[in-house]
Tab-separated table of C-alpha atoms in Angstrom:
chain	number	residue	atom	x	y	z
K	1096	MET	CA	0.000	0.000	0.000
K	1097	PRO	CA	1.246	3.531	-0.732
K	1098	LEU	CA	1.834	4.766	2.815
K	1099	PHE	CA	2.885	8.321	3.602
K	1100	GLU	CA	5.959	8.963	5.714
K	1101	GLY	CA	4.881	8.874	9.335
K	1102	ILE	CA	2.108	6.311	8.776
K	1103	ARG	CA	2.433	2.608	9.493
K	1104	ALA	CA	0.108	-0.280	8.747
K	1105	SER	CA	-0.509	-3.299	10.952
K	1106	THR	CA	-2.907	-6.223	10.976
K	1107	VAL	CA	-5.242	-6.803	13.893
K	1108	GLN	CA	-6.855	-10.199	14.322
K	1109	THR	CA	-10.213	-9.964	16.044
K	1110	ASP	CA	-12.925	-12.518	16.692
K	1111	ARG	CA	-14.610	-11.266	13.497
K	1112	LEU	CA	-11.898	-10.649	10.900
K	1113	LEU	CA	-8.300	-9.824	10.094
K	1114	ALA	CA	-8.286	-6.047	9.785
K	1115	ASN	CA	-5.755	-3.620	8.390
K	1116	VAL	CA	-5.212	-0.596	10.626
K	1117	LEU	CA	-3.212	2.549	9.956
K	1118	THR	CA	-1.620	4.527	12.777
K	1119	ARG	CA	0.906	7.292	13.045
K	1120	THR	CA	4.418	6.271	14.003
K	1121	GLY	CA	4.955	7.026	17.657
K	1122	ALA	CA	1.256	6.468	18.417
K	1123	GLY	CA	0.277	5.909	22.020
K	1124	ALA	CA	0.571	9.386	23.457
K	1125	GLY	CA	-2.269	8.655	25.831
K	1126	GLY	CA	-4.457	11.443	24.525
K	1127	PRO	CA	-7.861	11.128	22.876
K	1128	ALA	CA	-8.176	8.272	20.394
K	1129	VAL	CA	-9.694	9.192	17.027
K	1130	VAL	CA	-10.819	6.349	14.756
K	1131	PHE	CA	-11.369	7.117	11.076
K	1132	VAL	CA	-13.788	5.069	8.965
K	1133	HIS	CA	-13.574	5.398	5.181
K	1134	GLY	CA	-16.399	5.395	2.663
K	1135	ASN	CA	-17.466	3.157	-0.190
K	1136	VAL	CA	-14.928	2.257	-2.904
K	1137	SER	CA	-12.041	3.639	-0.880
K	1138	SER	CA	-9.895	2.691	2.093
K	1139	SER	CA	-8.021	4.052	5.090
K	1140	LEU	CA	-5.400	5.501	2.729
K	1141	PHE	CA	-7.608	8.548	2.160
K	1142	TRP	CA	-7.257	9.546	5.828
K	1143	GLN	CA	-3.450	9.768	5.894
K	1144	PRO	CA	-3.114	13.561	5.425
K	1145	ILE	CA	-5.575	14.260	8.239
K	1146	MET	CA	-3.934	11.736	10.568
K	1147	LEU	CA	-0.531	13.341	10.034
K	1148	ALA	CA	-1.915	16.832	10.613
K	1149	LEU	CA	-3.412	16.058	14.023
K	1150	PRO	CA	-1.641	17.307	17.178
K	1151	ASP	CA	0.968	14.977	18.634
K	1152	ASP	CA	-1.093	14.187	21.706
K	1153	VAL	CA	-3.983	12.750	19.650
K	1154	ASP	CA	-3.837	9.051	18.799
K	1155	ALA	CA	-5.116	8.434	15.261
K	1156	TYR	CA	-6.304	5.122	13.827
K	1157	ALA	CA	-7.844	4.370	10.431
K	1158	ILE	CA	-9.485	0.989	9.896
K	1159	ASP	CA	-10.091	-0.731	6.576
K	1160	LEU	CA	-13.606	-2.145	6.427
K	1161	ARG	CA	-14.066	-5.731	5.272
K	1162	GLY	CA	-13.521	-6.036	1.547
K	1163	PHE	CA	-11.546	-2.791	1.321
K	1164	GLY	CA	-7.873	-1.876	1.592
K	1165	GLY	CA	-5.820	-4.499	3.362
K	1166	SER	CA	-8.586	-6.044	5.422
K	1167	GLU	CA	-10.035	-9.472	4.890
K	1168	GLY	CA	-12.534	-9.702	2.025
K	1169	ALA	CA	-15.204	-11.339	4.153
K	1170	PRO	CA	-18.751	-11.406	2.709
K	1171	VAL	CA	-21.181	-8.659	3.679
K	1172	ASP	CA	-24.622	-9.607	5.000
K	1173	ALA	CA	-26.680	-6.636	3.857
K	1174	SER	CA	-29.758	-7.807	5.732
K	1175	ARG	CA	-27.971	-6.468	8.828
K	1176	GLY	CA	-27.601	-3.015	7.302
K	1177	VAL	CA	-24.048	-1.811	7.944
K	1178	ARG	CA	-23.699	-3.825	11.152
K	1179	ASP	CA	-21.119	-6.173	9.628
K	1180	PHE	CA	-18.964	-3.073	9.227
K	1181	SER	CA	-19.747	-1.389	12.541
K	1182	ASP	CA	-19.329	-4.619	14.493
K	1183	ASP	CA	-15.976	-5.131	12.760
K	1184	VAL	CA	-14.836	-1.646	13.757
K	1185	TYR	CA	-15.859	-2.267	17.339
K	1186	SER	CA	-14.005	-5.575	17.370
K	1187	VAL	CA	-10.818	-3.715	16.361
K	1188	VAL	CA	-11.386	-0.967	18.924
K	1189	ARG	CA	-11.904	-3.609	21.604
K	1190	GLU	CA	-8.837	-5.607	20.531
K	1191	LEU	CA	-6.718	-2.444	20.720
K	1192	GLY	CA	-8.121	-1.646	24.155
K	1193	LEU	CA	-9.205	1.855	23.199
K	1194	GLY	CA	-12.530	2.167	25.047
K	1195	PRO	CA	-14.983	4.899	23.932
K	1196	VAL	CA	-13.361	6.583	20.920
K	1197	HIS	CA	-13.942	9.662	18.803
K	1198	LEU	CA	-15.375	8.328	15.540
K	1199	VAL	CA	-14.974	10.005	12.152
K	1200	GLY	CA	-16.985	8.535	9.275
K	1201	TRP	CA	-16.974	9.517	5.611
K	1202	SER	CA	-19.943	8.825	3.296
K	1203	MET	CA	-20.921	5.176	3.870
K	1204	GLY	CA	-18.530	5.337	6.812
K	1205	GLY	CA	-20.791	7.989	8.294
K	1206	GLY	CA	-23.568	5.414	8.333
K	1207	VAL	CA	-21.198	2.917	9.930
K	1208	VAL	CA	-20.331	5.446	12.631
K	1209	MET	CA	-23.996	6.179	13.353
K	1210	GLN	CA	-24.781	2.469	13.610
K	1211	TYR	CA	-21.774	1.995	15.911
K	1212	ALA	CA	-23.105	4.766	18.172
K	1213	LEU	CA	-26.438	2.954	18.424
K	1214	ASP	CA	-24.735	-0.229	19.622
K	1215	TYR	CA	-21.578	0.855	21.494
K	1216	PRO	CA	-20.355	3.817	23.584
K	1217	VAL	CA	-18.534	6.610	21.744
K	1218	ALA	CA	-16.880	9.858	22.846
K	1219	SER	CA	-17.878	11.971	19.838
K	1220	ILE	CA	-19.099	11.611	16.254
K	1221	THR	CA	-17.825	13.412	13.163
K	1222	LEU	CA	-19.745	12.863	9.939
K	1223	GLN	CA	-18.142	13.847	6.641
K	1224	ALA	CA	-20.631	13.828	3.744
K	1225	PRO	CA	-22.548	10.993	5.446
K	1226	VAL	CA	-25.156	8.761	3.885
K	1227	SER	CA	-28.606	9.816	5.054
K	1228	PRO	CA	-29.818	8.200	8.294
K	1229	TYR	CA	-32.488	6.580	6.091
K	1230	GLY	CA	-30.059	5.022	3.634
K	1231	PHE	CA	-29.268	5.760	0.002
K	1232	GLY	CA	-32.227	6.202	-2.330
K	1233	GLY	CA	-35.847	5.154	-2.199
K	1234	THR	CA	-37.288	7.256	0.638
K	1235	ARG	CA	-39.413	10.344	1.201
K	1236	LEU	CA	-38.312	13.213	3.427
K	1237	ASP	CA	-39.672	11.545	6.566
K	1238	GLY	CA	-37.781	8.334	5.787
K	1239	THR	CA	-40.751	6.272	4.627
K	1240	ARG	CA	-39.878	3.814	1.851
K	1241	LEU	CA	-41.206	4.434	-1.653
K	1242	THR	CA	-41.684	0.725	-2.395
K	1243	THR	CA	-41.709	-2.364	-0.249
K	1244	ASP	CA	-38.824	-3.874	-2.206
K	1245	ASP	CA	-36.682	-0.691	-2.333
K	1246	ALA	CA	-36.759	-0.555	-6.118
K	1247	GLY	CA	-33.895	1.338	-7.722
K	1248	THR	CA	-31.562	0.995	-4.736
K	1249	GLY	CA	-28.737	-1.344	-3.877
K	1250	GLY	CA	-26.388	-3.449	-5.937
K	1251	GLY	CA	-28.227	-3.232	-9.246
K	1252	GLY	CA	-27.695	0.492	-9.653
K	1253	VAL	CA	-23.979	0.462	-10.451
K	1254	ASN	CA	-22.658	0.847	-13.976
K	1255	PRO	CA	-21.094	-2.536	-14.818
K	1256	GLY	CA	-18.325	-0.719	-16.666
K	1257	PHE	CA	-17.117	0.763	-13.377
K	1258	VAL	CA	-17.109	-2.637	-11.695
K	1259	ALA	CA	-15.185	-4.055	-14.646
K	1260	ALA	CA	-12.614	-1.271	-14.334
K	1261	LEU	CA	-12.130	-2.059	-10.643
K	1262	GLU	CA	-11.690	-5.755	-11.415
K	1263	ALA	CA	-9.182	-4.951	-14.148
K	1264	GLY	CA	-7.132	-2.666	-11.898
K	1265	ASP	CA	-7.642	0.166	-14.381
K	1266	THR	CA	-5.430	3.162	-13.542
K	1267	SER	CA	-5.857	4.894	-16.899
K	1268	ARG	CA	-7.064	8.448	-17.235
K	1269	GLU	CA	-8.867	7.783	-20.512
K	1270	ASN	CA	-11.631	5.458	-19.355
K	1271	PRO	CA	-14.668	7.584	-18.392
K	1272	LEU	CA	-15.893	4.710	-16.199
K	1273	GLY	CA	-12.524	4.061	-14.563
K	1274	PRO	CA	-11.615	4.911	-10.952
K	1275	TRP	CA	-9.558	7.968	-11.858
K	1276	SER	CA	-12.445	9.533	-13.806
K	1277	VAL	CA	-14.936	8.658	-11.074
K	1278	TYR	CA	-12.656	10.158	-8.429
K	1279	LYS	CA	-12.191	13.377	-10.405
K	1280	GLY	CA	-15.845	13.635	-11.378
K	1281	SER	CA	-17.528	12.600	-8.126
K	1282	TYR	CA	-15.247	12.425	-5.115
K	1283	VAL	CA	-13.965	15.994	-5.341
K	1284	ALA	CA	-15.214	19.263	-6.782
K	1285	ALA	CA	-14.353	20.213	-10.350
K	1286	GLY	CA	-10.885	21.692	-10.644
K	1287	PHE	CA	-9.459	20.232	-7.442
K	1288	VAL	CA	-5.966	18.807	-7.933
K	1289	SER	CA	-3.989	16.655	-5.497
K	1290	GLU	CA	-0.429	15.400	-5.730
K	1291	HIS	CA	-1.681	12.118	-4.275
K	1292	GLU	CA	-4.255	11.210	-6.915
K	1293	ASP	CA	-2.459	7.975	-7.786
K	1294	THR	CA	-2.749	6.940	-4.144
K	1295	TRP	CA	-6.465	7.679	-4.091
K	1296	VAL	CA	-6.954	5.562	-7.218
K	1297	GLU	CA	-4.960	2.709	-5.660
K	1298	SER	CA	-7.219	3.000	-2.631
K	1299	MET	CA	-10.317	2.676	-4.805
K	1300	LEU	CA	-8.830	-0.317	-6.600
K	1301	SER	CA	-8.455	-2.171	-3.305
K	1302	THR	CA	-12.231	-2.781	-3.335
K	1303	ALA	CA	-13.244	-6.446	-3.381
K	1304	THR	CA	-15.892	-6.980	-6.053
K	1305	GLY	CA	-18.696	-9.472	-6.486
K	1306	PRO	CA	-22.174	-10.216	-5.151
K	1307	GLU	CA	-20.838	-10.737	-1.602
K	1308	ASN	CA	-18.881	-7.493	-1.581
K	1309	TYR	CA	-19.090	-4.534	-4.000
K	1310	PRO	CA	-21.594	-3.819	-5.389
K	1311	GLY	CA	-23.699	-6.741	-4.146
K	1312	ASP	CA	-26.633	-8.597	-5.663
K	1313	SER	CA	-30.026	-7.430	-6.892
K	1314	VAL	CA	-33.422	-8.914	-7.701
K	1315	PRO	CA	-36.009	-8.129	-10.397
K	1316	SER	CA	-38.790	-5.711	-9.495
K	1317	GLU	CA	-42.171	-4.828	-10.966
K	1318	ASN	CA	-41.454	-1.242	-9.901
K	1319	TRP	CA	-39.388	1.247	-11.889
K	1320	PRO	CA	-36.549	0.969	-12.839
K	1321	GLY	CA	-36.956	-2.819	-12.870
K	1322	PHE	CA	-34.642	-4.029	-10.100
K	1323	ALA	CA	-34.641	-3.958	-6.318
K	1324	ALA	CA	-32.210	-4.383	-3.454
K	1325	GLY	CA	-30.689	-7.754	-2.729
K	1326	ALA	CA	-29.530	-9.180	0.582
K	1327	ARG	CA	-25.778	-9.366	-0.023
K	1328	GLY	CA	-22.984	-6.932	-0.635
K	1329	VAL	CA	-22.018	-3.361	0.082
K	1330	LEU	CA	-24.640	-1.238	-1.651
K	1331	ASN	CA	-27.529	-3.264	-0.273
K	1332	THR	CA	-26.387	-2.414	3.253
K	1333	MET	CA	-27.655	1.119	2.615
K	1334	SER	CA	-30.987	0.221	1.032
K	1335	PRO	CA	-33.712	1.669	3.255
K	1336	GLY	CA	-35.255	-1.689	4.098
K	1337	ASN	CA	-31.943	-2.748	5.610
K	1338	PHE	CA	-30.630	0.543	6.973
K	1339	ASN	CA	-32.197	3.116	9.274
K	1340	VAL	CA	-30.130	4.820	11.969
K	1341	SER	CA	-32.532	7.672	12.713
K	1342	ALA	CA	-32.872	6.198	16.220
K	1343	ILE	CA	-29.685	8.042	17.174
K	1344	ALA	CA	-32.038	10.867	18.111
K	1345	GLU	CA	-33.289	8.632	20.935
K	1346	LEU	CA	-29.903	7.782	22.452
K	1347	ALA	CA	-29.940	8.190	26.220
K	1348	ILE	CA	-26.335	9.411	26.201
K	1349	LYS	CA	-25.749	11.673	23.228
K	1350	PRO	CA	-22.158	12.309	22.141
K	1351	PRO	CA	-21.601	15.635	20.358
K	1352	VAL	CA	-21.929	15.462	16.565
K	1353	LEU	CA	-19.982	17.433	13.965
K	1354	TRP	CA	-21.437	17.278	10.439
K	1355	VAL	CA	-19.100	18.435	7.674
K	1356	ARG	CA	-20.132	18.622	4.042
K	1357	GLY	CA	-19.168	20.296	0.787
K	1358	ASP	CA	-21.671	22.450	-1.045
K	1359	ALA	CA	-20.591	20.908	-4.382
K	1360	ASP	CA	-21.095	17.271	-3.361
K	1361	ALA	CA	-22.227	15.168	-6.339
K	1362	ILE	CA	-22.894	12.016	-4.299
K	1363	VAL	CA	-24.682	13.068	-1.114
K	1364	SER	CA	-27.076	15.942	-1.765
K	1365	ASP	CA	-30.730	16.726	-2.310
K	1366	GLY	CA	-30.095	16.191	-6.026
K	1367	SER	CA	-27.566	13.371	-6.076
K	1368	ALA	CA	-26.153	12.256	-9.403
K	1369	PHE	CA	-26.159	8.725	-7.957
K	1370	ASP	CA	-29.854	8.705	-6.989
K	1371	LEU	CA	-31.689	6.909	-9.791
K	1372	ASN	CA	-34.906	8.781	-9.033
K	1373	PHE	CA	-33.111	12.080	-9.487
K	1374	LEU	CA	-31.607	10.821	-12.749
K	1375	GLY	CA	-35.057	9.723	-13.897
K	1376	GLN	CA	-36.489	13.122	-13.040
K	1377	ALA	CA	-33.671	14.710	-15.048
K	1378	GLY	CA	-34.460	12.515	-18.056
K	1379	VAL	CA	-31.197	10.597	-17.897
K	1380	ILE	CA	-32.986	7.296	-17.230
K	1381	PRO	CA	-36.158	6.735	-19.287
K	1382	GLY	CA	-39.539	5.747	-17.935
K	1383	TRP	CA	-39.485	7.714	-14.679
K	1384	PRO	CA	-42.960	7.277	-13.104
K	1385	GLY	CA	-43.138	10.813	-11.750
K	1386	GLN	CA	-42.696	12.820	-8.586
K	1387	GLU	CA	-45.456	11.116	-6.629
K	1388	LYS	CA	-44.087	7.601	-7.057
K	1389	ALA	CA	-40.355	8.223	-7.383
K	1390	PRO	CA	-39.198	11.541	-5.905
K	1391	ALA	CA	-35.502	12.251	-5.570
K	1392	GLN	CA	-34.187	11.589	-2.078
K	1393	GLN	CA	-33.658	14.713	0.031
K	1394	MET	CA	-30.505	13.415	1.663
K	1395	LEU	CA	-29.304	16.623	3.305
K	1396	ALA	CA	-32.748	17.563	4.534
K	1397	GLN	CA	-33.164	14.102	6.051
K	1398	THR	CA	-29.842	14.285	7.887
K	1399	ARG	CA	-30.618	17.760	9.166
K	1400	ALA	CA	-34.056	16.720	10.393
K	1401	VAL	CA	-32.651	13.769	12.351
K	1402	LEU	CA	-29.884	15.891	13.869
K	1403	GLU	CA	-32.376	18.621	14.781
K	1404	SER	CA	-34.380	15.951	16.603
K	1405	TYR	CA	-31.132	14.817	18.242
K	1406	ALA	CA	-30.566	18.358	19.507
K	1407	ALA	CA	-34.174	18.822	20.610
K	1408	LYS	CA	-33.834	15.711	22.765
K	1409	GLY	CA	-30.740	16.885	24.592
K	1410	GLY	CA	-27.855	16.352	22.179
K	1411	ARG	CA	-25.794	18.927	20.333
K	1412	TYR	CA	-24.563	19.106	16.778
K	1413	SER	CA	-23.075	21.591	14.363
K	1414	GLU	CA	-23.243	21.669	10.580
K	1415	GLU	CA	-20.203	23.026	8.760
K	1416	VAL	CA	-20.488	23.665	5.031
K	1417	PHE	CA	-17.264	23.872	3.012
K	1418	ALA	CA	-17.842	26.234	0.100
K	1419	GLY	CA	-16.455	24.889	-3.155
K	1420	SER	CA	-15.790	21.389	-1.787
K	1421	GLY	CA	-17.227	18.196	-3.169
K	1422	HIS	CA	-17.681	14.836	-1.461
K	1423	SER	CA	-14.262	14.981	0.254
K	1424	PRO	CA	-13.875	18.154	2.364
K	1425	ALA	CA	-10.991	16.620	4.336
K	1426	LEU	CA	-8.985	16.237	1.123
K	1427	GLU	CA	-10.030	19.511	-0.413
K	1428	GLN	CA	-9.754	21.798	2.615
K	1429	PRO	CA	-7.660	19.828	5.138
K	1430	GLU	CA	-6.597	22.737	7.342
K	1431	ARG	CA	-10.164	23.739	8.113
K	1432	PHE	CA	-11.216	20.130	8.585
K	1433	VAL	CA	-8.428	19.469	11.102
K	1434	GLU	CA	-9.183	22.675	12.997
K	1435	LEU	CA	-12.850	21.738	13.338
K	1436	LEU	CA	-12.114	18.130	14.229
K	1437	VAL	CA	-9.569	18.964	16.942
K	1438	ALA	CA	-11.880	21.533	18.536
K	1439	HIS	CA	-14.730	19.021	18.404
K	1440	VAL	CA	-12.672	16.249	20.012
K	1441	ARG	CA	-11.245	18.485	22.715
K	1442	GLY	CA	-14.657	19.882	23.507
K	1443	ALA	CA	-16.393	16.515	23.807
């Protein structure tokens, strides 16, 4: 793996899996422990710049989820939502003897962090461009499901050309469906340039593919667009019938929540380019049945509503919008992200 100077990788065997964990060299300062959880089609490698920028007295860990990075490619049971992932993270935290940690989750990892907080004690929560508490696609503003089979969500919604590029280890810059093009077009805002783009592509290429991993399986549906969520694999973990973490608003002990997002996010927004209902509304996918049956998911509004309920019931949260950033504020504006994160952790 392309590790930055000052970062080391180690394997941690838990009762659930063999996990790859990144830490900073010299870790163990005895200060607050921050655990970073990556998003879909990525790995812990994306967190290296932020880990290195943290103060010396903060212990930083980044864990590869199953089927990503250097962790074991164990199958994903999507019927449990993201619990295979969150239980794995907890098993690593427990094996390392860290106790309640400060969790940072990006995109799908934000969902993992919220599920973790429902099941295990945490010190604080930081959500970077998180999946909605009601999953990805197929819900109305209040979280109710559009169809009983979650049509148009899950493993069937991925372009097979992208999966083929992952399987082929495609690092080219010519393939519009390859990881580099997807990174440039979706992970970051237009015009953003990083000297580490080859590392980010290598991180994406570490994704295990297939029906048990990414993207997962799907089943036929009588509802538009003709397929529905399956029970296996990564994308089905976030289908609304499998995933709903809105109960965080009911937690008896509410850790403080920091929500960071970019205002140019193409993946998680109220008009996501990855929401098939939004694409149908835009005319990109034919046969859209209309606003009443298939409205675009209001992802940001859903997250805000759940966090407002969280605050109304005794918790506290803040929403920080990074102007000009896409789906990866920590990459695009790292100084601001670190400043917010450190203040959040110290104030927890």
